Short mmCIF file of C-alpha atoms in Angstrom, two decimals:
data_model
loop_
_atom_site.label_atom_id
_atom_site.label_comp_id
_atom_site.label_asym_id
_atom_site.label_seq_id
_atom_site.Cartn_x
_atom_site.Cartn_y
_atom_site.Cartn_z
CA MET A 18 -50.84 -52.54 133.53
CA GLN A 19 -48.79 -52.70 136.68
CA PHE A 20 -46.79 -49.79 137.91
CA THR A 21 -44.08 -51.56 139.77
CA VAL A 22 -40.68 -51.38 138.08
CA GLN A 23 -40.99 -53.05 134.70
CA PRO A 24 -37.71 -54.47 133.34
CA SER A 25 -38.87 -54.21 129.71
CA VAL A 26 -39.62 -50.50 130.12
CA LEU A 27 -36.27 -49.90 131.83
CA TYR A 28 -34.52 -51.80 129.06
CA ALA A 29 -36.27 -49.70 126.41
CA LEU A 30 -35.09 -46.52 128.14
CA TYR A 31 -31.57 -47.90 128.56
CA THR A 32 -31.17 -48.87 124.91
CA ASN A 33 -32.68 -45.54 123.92
CA THR A 34 -29.94 -43.79 125.93
CA ILE A 35 -27.24 -45.86 124.24
CA LYS A 36 -28.66 -45.10 120.78
CA LYS A 37 -28.85 -41.42 121.64
CA GLU A 38 -25.39 -40.97 123.17
CA ILE A 39 -23.44 -43.23 120.82
CA ARG A 40 -23.99 -40.68 118.07
CA SER A 41 -22.16 -38.04 120.05
CA LYS A 42 -19.51 -36.31 117.95
CA THR A 43 -17.42 -35.87 121.10
CA LEU A 44 -17.28 -39.64 121.52
CA LEU A 45 -16.15 -40.11 117.95
CA PHE A 46 -13.55 -37.36 118.31
CA VAL A 47 -12.13 -38.81 121.54
CA PHE A 48 -12.11 -42.31 120.08
CA LEU A 49 -10.19 -41.16 117.02
CA LEU A 50 -7.81 -39.31 119.32
CA ASN A 51 -7.30 -42.50 121.31
CA ILE A 52 -6.45 -44.47 118.17
CA GLY A 53 -3.92 -41.79 117.29
CA LEU A 54 -2.53 -42.04 120.83
CA ILE A 55 -2.18 -45.80 120.57
CA PHE A 56 0.18 -45.37 117.61
CA VAL A 57 2.01 -42.46 119.22
CA VAL A 58 2.55 -44.45 122.44
CA ASN A 59 3.55 -47.53 120.48
CA SER A 60 6.12 -45.87 118.27
CA GLY A 61 7.16 -43.30 120.89
CA ILE A 62 8.01 -45.91 123.50
CA ASP A 63 9.76 -48.06 120.90
CA LEU A 64 11.87 -45.04 120.08
CA ILE A 65 12.93 -44.26 123.64
CA ILE A 66 13.32 -47.89 124.64
CA LYS A 67 16.58 -48.04 122.74
CA SER A 68 18.18 -45.10 124.55
CA VAL A 69 16.71 -45.85 127.99
CA GLU A 70 16.99 -49.62 128.11
CA GLU A 71 20.49 -49.65 126.71
CA GLN A 72 21.49 -47.70 129.83
CA ASN A 73 19.41 -50.12 131.98
CA LEU A 74 17.53 -47.17 133.50
CA MET A 75 14.15 -48.85 133.43
CA ASN A 76 12.16 -51.48 131.57
CA LEU A 77 9.63 -49.69 129.40
CA SER A 78 8.84 -52.41 126.91
CA SER A 79 6.03 -53.83 129.04
CA GLN A 80 4.66 -50.45 130.03
CA LYS A 81 2.95 -49.33 126.84
CA ALA A 82 -0.57 -50.13 128.02
CA VAL A 83 0.13 -48.39 131.33
CA VAL A 84 1.30 -45.24 129.58
CA PHE A 85 -1.70 -45.38 127.27
CA TYR A 86 -4.08 -45.90 130.19
CA PHE A 87 -2.70 -42.83 131.90
CA LEU A 88 -3.03 -40.72 128.81
CA ILE A 89 -6.67 -41.65 128.16
CA ASN A 90 -7.43 -41.32 131.85
CA ILE A 91 -6.67 -37.61 131.57
CA TRP A 92 -9.97 -36.98 129.83
CA CYS A 93 -11.90 -39.80 131.48
CA THR A 94 -13.60 -37.38 133.86
CA VAL A 95 -14.10 -34.80 131.12
CA LEU A 96 -15.92 -37.33 128.93
CA SER A 97 -18.12 -38.38 131.87
CA ILE A 98 -18.99 -34.74 132.55
CA ILE A 99 -19.88 -34.15 128.89
CA PHE A 100 -22.22 -37.17 128.85
CA GLY A 101 -23.59 -36.40 132.29
CA VAL A 102 -24.51 -32.87 131.28
CA ASP A 103 -25.94 -34.00 127.96
CA CYS A 104 -27.93 -37.10 128.93
CA ILE A 105 -30.87 -35.22 130.45
CA LYS A 106 -30.28 -31.63 129.39
CA SER A 107 -30.53 -32.42 125.67
CA ASP A 108 -33.95 -34.05 126.24
CA LEU A 109 -35.13 -31.02 128.21
CA GLU A 110 -33.97 -28.63 125.50
CA SER A 111 -35.40 -30.58 122.56
CA GLY A 112 -38.80 -31.30 124.13
CA VAL A 113 -38.28 -35.08 124.13
CA ALA A 114 -38.40 -35.05 127.94
CA SER A 115 -42.03 -33.87 127.96
CA VAL A 116 -43.02 -36.53 125.41
CA LEU A 117 -41.31 -39.23 127.49
CA MET A 118 -42.60 -38.02 130.83
CA ALA A 119 -46.14 -38.00 129.43
CA GLN A 120 -45.81 -41.78 129.29
CA PRO A 121 -46.71 -43.91 132.31
CA LEU A 122 -43.18 -43.81 133.70
CA ARG A 123 -41.74 -42.85 137.03
CA ARG A 124 -39.36 -40.03 136.51
CA TRP A 125 -36.59 -41.81 138.45
CA TRP A 126 -36.76 -44.76 136.02
CA TYR A 127 -35.88 -42.37 133.25
CA LEU A 128 -33.03 -40.74 135.22
CA LEU A 129 -31.55 -44.05 136.29
CA MET A 130 -31.52 -45.45 132.77
CA ARG A 131 -30.05 -42.24 131.34
CA ILE A 132 -27.21 -42.37 133.88
CA LEU A 133 -26.55 -46.09 133.39
CA GLY A 134 -26.71 -45.70 129.61
CA ALA A 135 -24.25 -42.80 129.65
CA GLY A 136 -22.01 -44.77 132.04
CA THR A 137 -22.07 -47.73 129.67
CA ILE A 138 -21.03 -45.56 126.75
CA VAL A 139 -18.10 -44.02 128.61
CA PHE A 140 -17.02 -47.39 130.01
CA GLY A 141 -17.44 -49.10 126.64
CA HIS A 142 -15.35 -46.44 125.00
CA TYR A 143 -12.46 -47.03 127.41
CA LEU A 144 -12.75 -50.77 127.22
CA VAL A 145 -12.65 -50.75 123.42
CA SER A 146 -9.73 -48.30 123.44
CA ILE A 147 -7.73 -50.42 125.90
CA LEU A 148 -8.44 -53.67 124.03
CA LEU A 149 -7.52 -52.08 120.74
CA ALA A 150 -4.33 -50.74 122.26
CA GLY A 151 -3.49 -54.17 123.65
CA LEU A 152 -4.05 -55.73 120.25
CA ILE A 153 -1.90 -53.20 118.42
CA PHE A 154 0.89 -53.46 120.99
CA TYR A 155 0.76 -57.24 120.67
CA ILE A 156 0.93 -57.11 116.88
CA SER A 157 3.77 -54.59 117.12
CA ASP A 158 6.15 -56.40 119.49
CA GLY A 159 4.47 -59.66 120.45
CA THR A 160 4.04 -58.83 124.14
CA ASN A 161 0.75 -59.05 126.01
CA GLN A 162 0.30 -55.67 127.63
CA LEU A 163 -3.12 -56.22 129.16
CA THR A 164 -2.78 -57.14 132.79
CA VAL A 165 -5.50 -58.02 135.26
CA GLN A 166 -4.67 -54.79 137.09
CA ILE A 167 -5.69 -52.72 134.08
CA ILE A 168 -9.04 -54.49 133.90
CA TRP A 169 -9.61 -53.89 137.63
CA ALA A 170 -8.60 -50.29 137.17
CA LEU A 171 -11.25 -49.97 134.48
CA PHE A 172 -13.91 -51.14 136.93
CA ALA A 173 -12.72 -48.60 139.49
CA THR A 174 -12.96 -46.03 136.72
CA LEU A 175 -16.53 -47.18 136.05
CA LEU A 176 -17.48 -46.30 139.64
CA LEU A 177 -15.83 -42.94 139.16
CA ASN A 178 -17.66 -42.37 135.85
CA ILE A 179 -21.10 -43.16 137.26
CA ALA A 180 -20.56 -40.72 140.13
CA VAL A 181 -19.33 -37.96 137.83
CA ILE A 182 -22.23 -38.52 135.39
CA THR A 183 -24.80 -38.34 138.22
CA LEU A 184 -23.23 -35.19 139.62
CA SER A 185 -23.06 -33.54 136.19
CA ALA A 186 -26.69 -34.46 135.43
CA LEU A 187 -27.71 -32.86 138.72
CA ILE A 188 -25.78 -29.68 137.96
CA SER A 189 -27.19 -29.50 134.41
CA LEU A 190 -30.84 -29.46 135.51
CA SER A 191 -31.13 -25.70 135.85
CA LEU A 192 -28.13 -24.40 133.94
CA ASN A 193 -27.24 -24.20 130.29
CA LYS A 194 -24.86 -26.84 128.98
CA LEU A 195 -21.70 -24.73 128.91
CA VAL A 196 -22.15 -23.30 132.40
CA ALA A 197 -23.10 -26.74 133.71
CA PHE A 198 -19.98 -28.25 132.12
CA ILE A 199 -17.69 -25.64 133.67
CA LEU A 200 -19.36 -25.90 137.09
CA ALA A 201 -19.21 -29.69 137.02
CA MET A 202 -15.48 -29.50 136.21
CA VAL A 203 -14.95 -27.14 139.14
CA VAL A 204 -16.96 -29.32 141.56
CA CYS A 205 -15.18 -32.50 140.45
CA THR A 206 -11.81 -30.79 140.87
CA ILE A 207 -12.75 -29.62 144.38
CA ILE A 208 -13.89 -33.12 145.34
CA SER A 209 -10.73 -34.71 143.92
CA VAL A 210 -8.45 -32.24 145.69
CA ALA A 211 -10.38 -32.71 148.94
CA ASN A 212 -10.13 -36.49 148.60
CA GLN A 213 -6.36 -36.27 148.25
CA ALA A 214 -6.04 -33.79 151.12
CA PHE A 215 -8.25 -35.61 153.63
CA ALA A 216 -7.63 -39.20 152.63
CA THR A 217 -5.23 -40.15 155.38
CA ASP A 218 -6.05 -38.27 158.56
CA ASP A 219 -9.20 -38.78 160.56
CA LEU A 220 -12.17 -36.42 160.82
CA LEU A 221 -11.50 -35.31 164.42
CA TYR A 222 -8.04 -34.17 163.45
CA HIS A 223 -9.39 -32.13 160.55
CA ILE A 224 -12.19 -30.54 162.52
CA LYS A 225 -9.60 -28.67 164.58
CA ASN A 226 -8.87 -25.21 163.21
CA LEU A 227 -11.74 -25.21 160.73
CA GLY A 228 -11.58 -22.47 158.13
CA LEU A 229 -13.83 -21.84 155.13
CA ALA A 230 -11.68 -23.72 152.64
CA LYS A 231 -11.23 -26.63 155.02
CA SER A 232 -14.99 -26.77 155.70
CA ILE A 233 -15.76 -26.86 151.98
CA GLY A 234 -13.11 -29.52 151.51
CA LEU A 235 -14.48 -31.66 154.32
CA LEU A 236 -18.02 -31.38 153.00
CA ALA A 237 -16.80 -32.36 149.53
CA HIS A 238 -14.83 -35.26 150.99
CA TYR A 239 -17.61 -36.69 153.15
CA LEU A 240 -20.83 -35.80 151.31
CA PHE A 241 -19.89 -36.74 147.74
CA PRO A 242 -18.63 -39.95 146.17
CA ARG A 243 -14.83 -39.92 146.45
CA ILE A 244 -13.92 -39.60 142.82
CA GLY A 245 -10.36 -38.56 143.58
CA LEU A 246 -9.80 -41.60 145.74
CA TRP A 247 -11.17 -44.05 143.16
CA SER A 248 -9.15 -42.36 140.45
CA SER A 249 -5.88 -42.65 142.34
CA TYR A 250 -6.77 -46.22 143.33
CA ALA A 251 -7.18 -47.10 139.66
CA GLY A 252 -3.91 -45.35 138.87
CA ASN A 253 -2.05 -47.27 141.56
CA LEU A 254 -3.46 -50.56 140.31
CA VAL A 255 -2.22 -49.86 136.82
CA THR A 256 1.30 -48.80 137.82
CA GLY A 257 1.71 -51.72 140.16
CA LYS A 258 2.02 -49.48 143.20
CA THR A 259 0.42 -50.62 146.42
CA ALA A 260 -3.25 -49.96 145.81
CA VAL A 261 -4.71 -49.74 149.27
CA ILE A 262 -8.36 -48.99 149.81
CA ASN A 263 -10.55 -49.72 152.78
CA TYR A 264 -13.37 -51.50 150.96
CA ALA A 265 -15.42 -51.92 154.13
CA TRP A 266 -15.61 -48.16 154.49
CA GLU A 267 -15.18 -46.79 150.97
CA LEU A 268 -17.67 -48.99 149.11
CA PRO A 269 -20.58 -48.23 151.50
CA HIS A 270 -19.55 -44.56 151.48
CA TYR A 271 -19.59 -44.58 147.69
CA GLY A 272 -22.96 -46.34 147.61
CA ILE A 273 -24.63 -44.10 150.18
CA THR A 274 -23.36 -40.82 148.73
CA LEU A 275 -24.20 -41.89 145.18
CA ILE A 276 -27.73 -42.88 146.22
CA GLY A 277 -27.99 -39.55 148.06
CA LEU A 278 -26.99 -37.68 144.90
CA PHE A 279 -29.48 -39.69 142.87
CA ILE A 280 -32.32 -39.03 145.33
CA LEU A 281 -31.55 -35.31 145.17
CA LEU A 282 -31.49 -35.46 141.36
CA SER A 283 -34.81 -37.35 141.31
CA PHE A 284 -36.40 -34.90 143.75
CA LEU A 285 -35.35 -31.84 141.73
CA PHE A 286 -36.37 -33.49 138.45
CA SER A 287 -39.78 -34.48 139.85
CA ARG A 288 -40.42 -30.82 140.69
CA LYS A 289 -39.34 -29.66 137.27
CA GLU A 290 -42.11 -28.46 134.99
CA LEU A 291 -41.69 -29.74 131.47
CA MET B 23 -76.42 -17.45 120.79
CA LEU B 24 -76.96 -20.87 122.31
CA GLU B 25 -79.71 -23.38 122.41
CA GLY B 26 -80.04 -26.60 124.33
CA ASN B 27 -78.34 -27.56 127.53
CA GLU B 28 -74.79 -27.15 128.65
CA VAL B 29 -72.63 -30.27 128.84
CA THR B 30 -73.82 -31.76 132.10
CA ALA B 31 -74.14 -35.44 131.33
CA THR B 32 -73.47 -36.63 134.85
CA ASP B 33 -74.39 -40.20 134.09
CA THR B 34 -72.04 -40.71 131.16
CA GLU B 35 -68.42 -41.65 131.60
CA TYR B 36 -66.24 -38.60 131.68
CA ALA B 37 -62.76 -38.80 130.23
CA ILE B 38 -61.65 -35.70 132.11
CA VAL B 39 -63.14 -34.03 135.14
CA ALA B 40 -61.27 -31.00 136.47
CA ARG B 41 -62.48 -29.23 139.58
CA GLY B 42 -61.20 -25.92 140.90
CA VAL B 43 -57.74 -26.25 139.40
CA HIS B 44 -55.38 -23.47 140.46
CA LYS B 45 -51.91 -23.05 139.08
CA PHE B 46 -49.60 -20.19 140.00
CA TYR B 47 -46.36 -19.17 138.35
CA GLY B 48 -44.98 -17.01 141.12
CA THR B 49 -47.76 -14.50 141.72
CA THR B 50 -49.31 -15.00 138.27
CA GLU B 51 -52.36 -17.23 138.30
CA ALA B 52 -52.26 -19.34 135.14
CA LEU B 53 -55.29 -21.44 136.09
CA ALA B 54 -57.82 -19.72 138.33
CA GLY B 55 -60.08 -22.44 139.65
CA LEU B 56 -60.69 -24.09 136.30
CA ASP B 57 -63.65 -26.49 136.09
CA LEU B 58 -64.03 -28.68 133.03
CA GLN B 59 -65.67 -31.93 131.99
CA VAL B 60 -64.95 -33.88 128.84
CA LYS B 61 -67.24 -36.73 127.84
CA GLY B 62 -65.80 -40.07 126.79
CA ASN B 63 -65.62 -40.91 123.06
CA SER B 64 -66.01 -37.32 121.99
CA ILE B 65 -63.93 -34.64 120.31
CA PHE B 66 -63.52 -31.77 122.70
CA THR B 67 -61.74 -28.53 121.93
CA LEU B 68 -60.34 -26.07 124.40
CA LEU B 69 -60.30 -22.59 122.94
CA GLY B 70 -58.80 -19.40 124.22
CA PRO B 71 -56.49 -16.53 123.32
CA ASN B 72 -52.72 -16.79 123.76
CA GLY B 73 -51.80 -17.08 127.42
CA ALA B 74 -55.29 -18.22 128.43
CA GLY B 75 -53.90 -21.31 130.15
CA LYS B 76 -54.72 -23.96 127.51
CA THR B 77 -51.32 -25.59 127.33
CA THR B 78 -50.82 -25.27 131.08
CA PHE B 79 -54.08 -27.14 131.65
CA LEU B 80 -53.12 -29.82 129.17
CA LYS B 81 -49.77 -30.31 130.89
CA THR B 82 -51.38 -30.50 134.32
CA ILE B 83 -53.40 -33.45 133.05
CA LEU B 84 -50.15 -35.23 132.20
CA GLY B 85 -48.36 -34.30 135.39
CA LEU B 86 -45.81 -32.31 133.41
CA VAL B 87 -46.88 -29.19 135.29
CA HIS B 88 -47.89 -29.27 138.95
CA PHE B 89 -50.96 -27.43 140.17
CA GLN B 90 -51.48 -26.08 143.66
CA ARG B 91 -55.18 -26.65 144.31
CA GLY B 92 -58.08 -28.64 142.89
CA ASP B 93 -58.12 -32.05 141.31
CA ILE B 94 -58.18 -33.61 137.87
CA ARG B 95 -59.50 -37.09 137.16
CA ILE B 96 -58.90 -39.13 134.04
CA PHE B 97 -61.56 -41.81 133.62
CA GLY B 98 -62.11 -41.52 137.37
CA LYS B 99 -58.45 -41.75 138.38
CA LEU B 100 -56.61 -38.81 139.90
CA THR B 101 -53.77 -37.50 137.77
CA SER B 102 -51.44 -37.94 140.73
CA GLU B 103 -51.80 -41.69 140.18
CA LEU B 104 -49.46 -43.04 137.54
CA GLU B 105 -52.19 -45.38 136.29
CA SER B 106 -54.13 -42.39 134.98
CA ARG B 107 -51.33 -41.65 132.54
CA ALA B 108 -51.54 -45.10 131.00
CA GLN B 109 -54.85 -43.96 129.51
CA VAL B 110 -53.56 -40.65 128.16
CA GLY B 111 -51.49 -39.89 125.10
CA TYR B 112 -49.97 -36.49 124.41
CA LEU B 113 -49.07 -34.97 121.08
CA PRO B 114 -47.24 -31.67 121.46
CA GLU B 115 -47.65 -28.84 118.96
CA ARG B 116 -44.44 -29.92 117.30
CA PHE B 117 -43.81 -33.62 117.78
CA TYR B 118 -40.09 -34.06 118.19
CA PHE B 119 -38.26 -37.30 118.64
CA TYR B 120 -34.70 -38.34 117.86
CA PRO B 121 -34.24 -37.63 114.14
CA TYR B 122 -32.12 -40.73 113.54
CA TYR B 123 -34.96 -43.03 114.64
CA THR B 124 -36.98 -44.57 111.85
CA VAL B 125 -40.76 -44.51 111.99
CA LEU B 126 -40.72 -48.19 112.96
CA ASP B 127 -38.11 -47.67 115.69
CA THR B 128 -40.15 -44.85 117.14
CA ILE B 129 -43.38 -46.82 117.24
CA ALA B 130 -41.63 -49.87 118.70
CA PHE B 131 -40.01 -47.70 121.37
CA PHE B 132 -43.32 -46.19 122.48
CA MET B 133 -44.87 -49.64 122.53
CA ALA B 134 -42.12 -50.81 124.85
CA LEU B 135 -42.46 -47.75 127.06
CA ASN B 136 -46.12 -48.53 127.51
CA GLY B 137 -45.39 -52.12 128.42
CA VAL B 138 -47.25 -53.50 125.41
CA GLN B 139 -46.44 -57.20 125.05
CA LYS B 140 -44.23 -58.23 122.18
CA LYS B 141 -46.42 -61.08 121.01
CA ASN B 142 -48.46 -59.06 118.55
CA ASN B 143 -45.99 -56.27 117.97
CA SER B 144 -45.62 -56.37 114.21
CA GLU B 145 -49.31 -56.86 113.61
CA MET B 146 -50.19 -53.93 115.82
CA ILE B 147 -47.53 -51.68 114.31
CA GLU B 148 -48.70 -52.55 110.81
CA LYS B 149 -52.30 -51.81 111.66
CA THR B 150 -51.42 -48.54 113.36
CA LEU B 151 -49.24 -47.30 110.53
CA GLU B 152 -52.02 -48.09 108.10
CA MET B 153 -54.47 -46.21 110.27
CA VAL B 154 -52.34 -43.05 110.24
CA GLY B 155 -51.39 -43.47 106.57
CA MET B 156 -47.67 -44.06 107.16
CA SER B 157 -47.30 -47.65 105.98
CA THR B 158 -45.13 -46.77 103.01
CA LEU B 159 -42.82 -44.56 105.06
CA SER B 160 -42.16 -46.95 107.93
CA LYS B 161 -38.44 -47.31 107.20
CA ARG B 162 -37.82 -43.60 106.78
CA ARG B 163 -35.89 -41.68 109.40
CA LEU B 164 -37.81 -39.00 111.27
CA SER B 165 -35.36 -36.35 110.01
CA THR B 166 -36.66 -36.89 106.47
CA LEU B 167 -40.36 -36.43 107.31
CA SER B 168 -42.54 -33.35 106.86
CA LYS B 169 -44.34 -31.75 109.79
CA GLY B 170 -47.60 -33.42 108.85
CA GLN B 171 -45.94 -36.81 108.61
CA LEU B 172 -44.24 -36.30 111.96
CA GLN B 173 -47.60 -35.50 113.52
CA ARG B 174 -48.88 -38.78 112.16
CA VAL B 175 -45.95 -40.63 113.70
CA GLY B 176 -46.82 -38.87 116.94
CA VAL B 177 -50.41 -40.08 116.70
CA ALA B 178 -49.22 -43.61 115.88
CA SER B 179 -47.04 -43.54 119.00
CA LEU B 180 -50.17 -42.75 121.02
CA LEU B 181 -52.21 -45.47 119.38
CA VAL B 182 -49.70 -48.26 120.01
CA GLY B 183 -49.75 -47.27 123.64
CA GLN B 184 -53.45 -48.17 123.58
CA LYS B 185 -54.46 -44.78 124.96
CA LYS B 186 -58.12 -43.98 125.41
CA LEU B 187 -57.67 -40.23 125.67
CA LEU B 188 -55.56 -38.29 123.19
CA LEU B 189 -54.41 -34.78 124.08
CA LEU B 190 -53.44 -32.80 121.01
CA ASP B 191 -51.82 -29.40 121.43
CA GLU B 192 -52.39 -27.17 118.40
CA PRO B 193 -52.30 -30.15 116.01
CA PHE B 194 -53.01 -28.09 112.89
CA SER B 195 -50.35 -25.49 113.50
CA GLY B 196 -47.90 -25.42 110.61
CA LEU B 197 -49.82 -27.89 108.44
CA ASP B 198 -50.68 -27.03 104.86
CA PRO B 199 -54.36 -27.20 103.78
CA LEU B 200 -54.05 -30.80 102.56
CA GLY B 201 -52.22 -31.82 105.69
CA THR B 202 -54.90 -30.15 107.79
CA LYS B 203 -57.67 -31.96 105.97
CA ASP B 204 -55.93 -35.33 106.26
CA PHE B 205 -55.31 -34.78 109.94
CA LYS B 206 -58.95 -33.79 110.55
CA ASP B 207 -60.07 -36.96 108.80
CA LEU B 208 -57.70 -38.98 110.96
CA ILE B 209 -59.10 -37.44 114.15
CA LEU B 210 -62.66 -38.23 113.07
CA LYS B 211 -61.64 -41.78 112.21
CA LEU B 212 -59.98 -42.27 115.60
CA LYS B 213 -63.15 -41.26 117.34
CA ALA B 214 -65.48 -43.27 115.15
CA THR B 215 -63.55 -46.49 114.67
CA GLU B 216 -61.24 -46.63 117.67
CA GLY B 217 -63.57 -45.10 120.24
CA LYS B 218 -60.99 -42.56 121.35
CA THR B 219 -61.68 -39.38 123.28
CA ILE B 220 -59.81 -36.52 121.68
CA PHE B 221 -59.00 -33.31 123.49
CA ILE B 222 -57.67 -30.57 121.25
CA ASN B 223 -56.09 -27.26 122.21
CA SER B 224 -56.52 -25.03 119.22
CA HIS B 225 -56.68 -21.58 117.71
CA GLY B 226 -58.23 -22.98 114.54
CA LEU B 227 -61.86 -22.09 115.17
CA SER B 228 -63.13 -23.03 111.72
CA GLU B 229 -61.47 -26.46 111.84
CA MET B 230 -62.75 -27.12 115.31
CA GLU B 231 -66.26 -26.11 114.40
CA LYS B 232 -66.31 -28.84 111.78
CA ILE B 233 -65.00 -31.70 113.88
CA ALA B 234 -65.54 -31.03 117.59
CA ASP B 235 -68.55 -32.27 119.52
CA ASP B 236 -68.05 -29.99 122.51
CA PHE B 237 -65.98 -26.96 123.30
CA ALA B 238 -64.89 -24.78 126.17
CA ILE B 239 -63.55 -21.26 126.07
CA ILE B 240 -61.07 -20.19 128.70
CA ASP B 241 -59.32 -16.94 129.40
CA LYS B 242 -56.98 -15.97 132.21
CA GLY B 243 -57.24 -19.49 133.55
CA LYS B 244 -61.03 -19.46 133.95
CA CYS B 245 -63.64 -21.32 131.99
CA LEU B 246 -65.95 -18.74 130.40
CA ALA B 247 -68.18 -21.15 128.48
CA MET B 248 -68.55 -24.88 127.96
CA ASN B 249 -71.06 -26.20 125.47
CA SER B 250 -71.92 -28.64 122.79
CA MET B 251 -71.10 -27.49 119.26
CA LYS B 252 -74.69 -28.30 118.31
CA SER B 253 -75.93 -25.70 120.78
CA LEU B 254 -74.70 -22.83 118.61
CA LEU B 255 -77.68 -21.09 117.07
CA PRO B 256 -78.10 -21.24 113.31
CA GLY B 257 -76.11 -18.51 111.60
CA VAL B 258 -73.78 -18.06 114.55
CA THR B 259 -70.30 -19.37 113.92
CA LEU B 260 -67.92 -20.56 116.59
CA GLU B 261 -65.76 -17.57 115.69
CA ASP B 262 -68.62 -15.15 116.42
CA PHE B 263 -69.37 -16.88 119.69
CA PHE B 264 -65.71 -16.99 120.72
CA THR B 265 -65.19 -13.32 119.88
CA ASN B 266 -68.22 -12.26 121.87
CA ILE B 267 -67.27 -14.35 124.87
CA ILE B 268 -63.70 -13.12 124.96
CA ARG B 269 -64.69 -9.50 124.43
CA GLY B 270 -67.34 -9.83 127.10
CA LYS B 271 -70.32 -9.09 124.87
CA ASN B 272 -72.17 -12.25 125.68
#
């Protein structure tokens, strides 16, 4: 047997993650909530269209998918945190992790496939929700609500999800699920706020008059994947606002910080006694 | 209380050779320079009171627990090498896997994890399930199985991985008398027909006396005795010997 990366082993771990996470009651609950939302948005906008459009205030009839996207985006990060915390922690708690790690596997193979599997579930959930919404809106009023921008926004959201899942998995290693969930929410909020605060000005400008809060903000902004930036980028794409992002800087930054997070996660997990 | 020689077969292939293994949890020494040799194609049992370091030692073999000093070799390969783990299968005291998996799914998953080629999958699974007596339950979900049946699934998952050394942690714990007997028979069959080496951590002295070839007794992380089961003098049970060793009367 060779011990280079084996695609069949990675695939087995990946499908195992999908099978494991797809049974999550949270996923089912959020999906049912989304279906409810689709109908609420559909009938709600139909209702206000009459009063708003008659006064020519704005054109809402083509905005149903946008409104829906924004509503489901509210818990996008929350769902990623839930899956991020659960994907490894549940194996550690149940004893499955020790059975799996007793196999001839590198620990980072396992971590990578757990994160990608959880990312697929979250992404798949949003994709299905959006497509379903588009279908129902189409049946309802005959307009195609799914624009290319929404699809691109979903891919930006995927980047965001993977980063949040990795961060949450890291936080969950030595904490119980509830504490890890709360801490991951706090950290993600700090990063998002920092991304908004430091997005425009350059580093040299910010380094002047450094205080504690500013230092924490700068660390969050530069050392972690910019989840706030990718989230607002996705939002701008959907609403048709000018979605400006410096790909040449932000994509490598995302890649390097995500790999950094993953290396840290792998290092801590490799030292963990199971 | 003993006759014959200690286990020192230097010229036979050893499944496990541990030399001077030290493991600390903070300031507590869980393994205090443990030395141990397990011969290939044998049933070896590691005995000791609670907290003696049995499970810690077993987990060090698998790399689940890191040790600070010493070395452990599996069929000549250091445990730090991933290749060594390809030879070793581990059955925890309570085999747990995702309850919604069927027996077949579980076996197929462990086959895939061990990189076993798909060509002869179904034939191998069939043969393995027959070996562990689970052929008729292959489509059942794990959540519907008894503890004894789960243990058998655990053993099947080791066999499809084509492991030469099976590490069983308290395999009889929680089994009823029939389950215990069936599991003992299975262990003997694995040694005799499959040529496996079986390493068992156990408190069940009477069971071990009947099936093990060799044994070691450890306490406070040190090996106090290592012998062949045949070396026990007539009239002296393993329980007598164990009690005397642990209480320091030997």
